[in-house]
PDB file of C-alpha atoms in Angstrom:
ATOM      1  CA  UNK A 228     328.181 -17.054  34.462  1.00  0.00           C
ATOM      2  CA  UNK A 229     324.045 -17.305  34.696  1.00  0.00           C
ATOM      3  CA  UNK A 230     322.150 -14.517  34.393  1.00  0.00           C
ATOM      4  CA  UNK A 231     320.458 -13.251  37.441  1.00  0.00           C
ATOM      5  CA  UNK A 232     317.070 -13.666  38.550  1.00  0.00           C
ATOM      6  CA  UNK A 233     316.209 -10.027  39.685  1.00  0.00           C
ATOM      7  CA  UNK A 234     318.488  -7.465  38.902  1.00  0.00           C
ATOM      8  CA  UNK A 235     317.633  -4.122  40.900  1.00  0.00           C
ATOM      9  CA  UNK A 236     318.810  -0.943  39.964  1.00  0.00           C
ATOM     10  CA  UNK A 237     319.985   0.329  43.275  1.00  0.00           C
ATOM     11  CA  UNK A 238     316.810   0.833  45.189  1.00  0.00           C
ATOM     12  CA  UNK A 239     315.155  -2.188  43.889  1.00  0.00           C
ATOM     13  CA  UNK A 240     316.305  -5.630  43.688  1.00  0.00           C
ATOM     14  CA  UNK A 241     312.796  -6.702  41.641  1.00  0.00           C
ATOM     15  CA  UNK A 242     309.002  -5.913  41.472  1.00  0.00           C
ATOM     16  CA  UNK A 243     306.647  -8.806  41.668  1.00  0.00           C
ATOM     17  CA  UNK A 244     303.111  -8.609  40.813  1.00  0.00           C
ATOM     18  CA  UNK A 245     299.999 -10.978  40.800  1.00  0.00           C
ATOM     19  CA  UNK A 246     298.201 -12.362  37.617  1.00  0.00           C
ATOM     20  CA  UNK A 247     294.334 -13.914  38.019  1.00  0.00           C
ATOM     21  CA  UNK A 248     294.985 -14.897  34.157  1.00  0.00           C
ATOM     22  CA  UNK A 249     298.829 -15.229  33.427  1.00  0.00           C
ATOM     23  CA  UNK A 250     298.214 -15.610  29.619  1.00  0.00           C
ATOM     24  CA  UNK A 251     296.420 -11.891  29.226  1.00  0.00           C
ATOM     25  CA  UNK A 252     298.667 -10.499  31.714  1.00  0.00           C
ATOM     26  CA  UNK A 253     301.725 -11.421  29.560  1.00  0.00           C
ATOM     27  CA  UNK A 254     300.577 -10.416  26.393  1.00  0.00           C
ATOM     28  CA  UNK A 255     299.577  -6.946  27.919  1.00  0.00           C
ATOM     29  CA  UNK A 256     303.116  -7.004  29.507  1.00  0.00           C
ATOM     30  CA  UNK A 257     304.642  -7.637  25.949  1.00  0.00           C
ATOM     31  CA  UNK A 258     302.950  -4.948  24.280  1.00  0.00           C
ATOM     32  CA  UNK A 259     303.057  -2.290  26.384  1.00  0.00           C
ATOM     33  CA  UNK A 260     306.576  -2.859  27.818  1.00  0.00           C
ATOM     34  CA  UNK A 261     307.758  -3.776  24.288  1.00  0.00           C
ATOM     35  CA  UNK A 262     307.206  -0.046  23.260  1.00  0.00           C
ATOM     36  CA  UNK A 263     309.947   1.003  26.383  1.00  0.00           C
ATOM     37  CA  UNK A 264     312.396  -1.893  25.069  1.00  0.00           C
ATOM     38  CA  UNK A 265     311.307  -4.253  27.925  1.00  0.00           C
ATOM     39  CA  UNK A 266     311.164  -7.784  26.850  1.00  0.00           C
ATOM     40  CA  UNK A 267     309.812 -10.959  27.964  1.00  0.00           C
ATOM     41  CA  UNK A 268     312.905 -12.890  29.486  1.00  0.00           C
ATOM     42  CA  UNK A 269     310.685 -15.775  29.313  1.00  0.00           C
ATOM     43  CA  UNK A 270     309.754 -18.184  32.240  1.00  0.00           C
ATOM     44  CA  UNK A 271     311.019 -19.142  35.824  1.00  0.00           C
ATOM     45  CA  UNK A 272     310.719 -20.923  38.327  1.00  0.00           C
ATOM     46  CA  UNK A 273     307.093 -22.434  39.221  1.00  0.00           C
ATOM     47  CA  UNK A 274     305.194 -19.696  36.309  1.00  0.00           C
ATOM     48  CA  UNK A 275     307.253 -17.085  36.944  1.00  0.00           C
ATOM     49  CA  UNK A 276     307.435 -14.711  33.522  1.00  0.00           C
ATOM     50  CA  UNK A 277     310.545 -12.311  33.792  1.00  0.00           C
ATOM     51  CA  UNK A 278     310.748  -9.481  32.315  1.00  0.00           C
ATOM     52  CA  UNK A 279     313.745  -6.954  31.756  1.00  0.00           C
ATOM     53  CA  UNK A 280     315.715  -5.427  29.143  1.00  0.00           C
ATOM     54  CA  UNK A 281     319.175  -7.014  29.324  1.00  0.00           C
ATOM     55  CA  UNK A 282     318.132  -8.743  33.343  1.00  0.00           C
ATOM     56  CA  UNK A 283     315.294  -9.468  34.601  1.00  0.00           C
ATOM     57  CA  UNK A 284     313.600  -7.065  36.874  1.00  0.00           C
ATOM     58  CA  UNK A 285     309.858  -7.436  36.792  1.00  0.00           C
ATOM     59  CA  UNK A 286     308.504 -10.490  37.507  1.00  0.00           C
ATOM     60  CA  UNK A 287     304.863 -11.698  36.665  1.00  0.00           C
ATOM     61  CA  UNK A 288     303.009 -14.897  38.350  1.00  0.00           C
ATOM     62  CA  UNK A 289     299.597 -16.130  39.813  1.00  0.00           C
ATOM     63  CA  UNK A 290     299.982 -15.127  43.591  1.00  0.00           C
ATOM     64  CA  UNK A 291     301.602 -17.676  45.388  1.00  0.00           C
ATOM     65  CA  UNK A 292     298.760 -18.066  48.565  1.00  0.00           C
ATOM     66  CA  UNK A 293     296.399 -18.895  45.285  1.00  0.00           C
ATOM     67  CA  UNK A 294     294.536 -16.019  46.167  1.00  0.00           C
ATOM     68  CA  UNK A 295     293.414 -13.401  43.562  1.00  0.00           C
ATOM     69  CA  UNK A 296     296.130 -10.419  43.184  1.00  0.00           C
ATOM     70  CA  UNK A 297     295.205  -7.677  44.858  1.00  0.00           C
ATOM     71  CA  UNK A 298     297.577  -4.452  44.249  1.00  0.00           C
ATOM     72  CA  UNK A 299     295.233  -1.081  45.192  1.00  0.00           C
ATOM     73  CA  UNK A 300     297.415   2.101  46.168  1.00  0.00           C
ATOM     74  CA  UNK A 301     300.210   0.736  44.582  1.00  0.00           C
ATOM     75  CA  UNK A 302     301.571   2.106  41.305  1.00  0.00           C
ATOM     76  CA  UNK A 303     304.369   0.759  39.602  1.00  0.00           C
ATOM     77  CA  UNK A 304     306.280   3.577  36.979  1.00  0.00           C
ATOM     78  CA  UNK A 305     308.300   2.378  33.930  1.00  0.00           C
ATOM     79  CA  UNK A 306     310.809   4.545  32.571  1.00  0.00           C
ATOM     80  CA  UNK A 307     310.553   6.214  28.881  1.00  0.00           C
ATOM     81  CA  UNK A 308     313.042   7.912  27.020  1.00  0.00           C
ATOM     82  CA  UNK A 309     310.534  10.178  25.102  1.00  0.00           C
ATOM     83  CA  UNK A 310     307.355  11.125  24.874  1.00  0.00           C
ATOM     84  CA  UNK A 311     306.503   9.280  21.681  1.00  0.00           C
ATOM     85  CA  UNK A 312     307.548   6.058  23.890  1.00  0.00           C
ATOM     86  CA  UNK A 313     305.074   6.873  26.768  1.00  0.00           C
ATOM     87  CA  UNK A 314     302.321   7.290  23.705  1.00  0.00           C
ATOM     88  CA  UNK A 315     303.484   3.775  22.595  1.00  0.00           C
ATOM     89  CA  UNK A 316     303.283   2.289  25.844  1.00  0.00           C
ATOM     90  CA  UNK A 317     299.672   3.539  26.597  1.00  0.00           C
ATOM     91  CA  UNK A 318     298.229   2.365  22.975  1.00  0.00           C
ATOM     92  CA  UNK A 319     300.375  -0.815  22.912  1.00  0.00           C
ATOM     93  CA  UNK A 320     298.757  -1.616  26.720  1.00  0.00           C
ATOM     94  CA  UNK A 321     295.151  -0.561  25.822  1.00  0.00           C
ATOM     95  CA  UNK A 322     295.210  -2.577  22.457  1.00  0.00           C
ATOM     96  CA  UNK A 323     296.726  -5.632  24.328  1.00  0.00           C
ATOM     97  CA  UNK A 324     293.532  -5.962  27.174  1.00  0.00           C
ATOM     98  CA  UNK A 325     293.909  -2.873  29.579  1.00  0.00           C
ATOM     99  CA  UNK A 326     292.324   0.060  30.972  1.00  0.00           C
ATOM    100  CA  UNK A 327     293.025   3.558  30.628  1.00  0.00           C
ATOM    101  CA  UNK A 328     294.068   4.989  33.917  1.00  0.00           C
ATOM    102  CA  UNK A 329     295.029   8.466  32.597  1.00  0.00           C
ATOM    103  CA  UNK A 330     295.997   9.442  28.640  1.00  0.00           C
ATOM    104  CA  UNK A 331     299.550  10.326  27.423  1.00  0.00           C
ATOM    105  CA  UNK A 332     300.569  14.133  28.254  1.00  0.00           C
ATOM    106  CA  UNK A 333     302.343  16.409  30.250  1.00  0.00           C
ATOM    107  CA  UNK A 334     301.884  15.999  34.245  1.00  0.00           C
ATOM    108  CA  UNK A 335     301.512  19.279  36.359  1.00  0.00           C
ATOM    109  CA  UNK A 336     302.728  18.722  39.711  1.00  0.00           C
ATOM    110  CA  UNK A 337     305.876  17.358  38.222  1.00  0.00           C
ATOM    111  CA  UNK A 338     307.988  20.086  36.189  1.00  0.00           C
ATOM    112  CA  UNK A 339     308.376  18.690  32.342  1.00  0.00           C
ATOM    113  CA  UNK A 340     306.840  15.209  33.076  1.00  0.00           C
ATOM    114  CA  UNK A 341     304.999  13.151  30.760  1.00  0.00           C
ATOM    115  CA  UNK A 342     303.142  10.618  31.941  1.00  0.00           C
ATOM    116  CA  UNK A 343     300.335   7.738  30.681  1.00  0.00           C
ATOM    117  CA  UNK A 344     298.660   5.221  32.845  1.00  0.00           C
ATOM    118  CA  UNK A 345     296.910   2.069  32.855  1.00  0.00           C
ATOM    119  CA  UNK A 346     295.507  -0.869  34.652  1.00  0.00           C
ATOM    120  CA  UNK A 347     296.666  -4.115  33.448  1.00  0.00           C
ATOM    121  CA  UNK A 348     294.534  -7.420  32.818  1.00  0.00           C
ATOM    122  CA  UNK A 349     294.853  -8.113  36.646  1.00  0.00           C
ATOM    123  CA  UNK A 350     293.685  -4.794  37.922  1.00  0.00           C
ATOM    124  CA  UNK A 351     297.506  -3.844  38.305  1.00  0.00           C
ATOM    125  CA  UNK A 352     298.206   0.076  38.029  1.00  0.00           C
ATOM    126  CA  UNK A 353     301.148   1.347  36.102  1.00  0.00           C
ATOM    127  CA  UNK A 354     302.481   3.776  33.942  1.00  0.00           C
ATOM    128  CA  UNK A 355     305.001   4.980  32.071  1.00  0.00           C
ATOM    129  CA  UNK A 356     307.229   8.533  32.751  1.00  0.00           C
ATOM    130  CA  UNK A 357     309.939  10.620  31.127  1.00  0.00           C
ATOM    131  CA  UNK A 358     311.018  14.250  31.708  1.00  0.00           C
ATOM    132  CA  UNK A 359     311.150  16.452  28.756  1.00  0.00           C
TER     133      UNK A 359
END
């Protein structure tokens, strides 16, 4: 049996985003996804770069229209067990290329979350949550 391409997780079958520079974008993607467990899958495709933990999920690539990626008002949210992984993810993502988008600590419109943000090499927001 071959392992899927996207896997979903009942709401989702896959998240695709744009990379202007494929190279940074995957080592930011390593790092900061590394600290939740999230690995590199490794390529697909036409440069595809899949990432997941046991299927792949998130998928990374130069915009197919070979326009620049373009992603404002979106946010994408990765899941953390703990708190010390949403730290992790945030330092792991800054050191690897991006941009803080909001430090590591508790978030007040949402009862015992704990939250960090970024923006990746591409411009790309996301962040990483858990509930304590």
């Amino acid at each position: 049996m071959s392992t899927p391409v996207i896997s979903g997780d009942g709401i989702f079958s896959h998240i695709f985003i744009g990379a202007a520079d494929l190279q940074k974008s995957v080592a930011f993607y390593e790092a900061a996804l590394g600290a939740l467990g999230i690995k590199n899958l490794g390529p697909f495709n036409n440069g595809w770069v899949l990432f997941g933990r046991e299927k792949p999920a998130f998928i990374i690539a130069r915009p197919g229209n070979g326009e620049a990626p373009s992603s404002n008002g979106v946010t994408i949210g990765f899941a953390a067990a703990t708190p010390a992984e949403v730290d992790a993810f945030h330092a792991a993502g800054l050191a690897a290329g991006g941009i803080d988008e909001g430090q590591p600590g508790a978030r007040g419109h949402l009862p015992g979350g704990y939250a960090a943000y970024l923006r990746d090499p591409a411009g790309n927001k996301v962040c990483s949550y858990t509930f304590v």
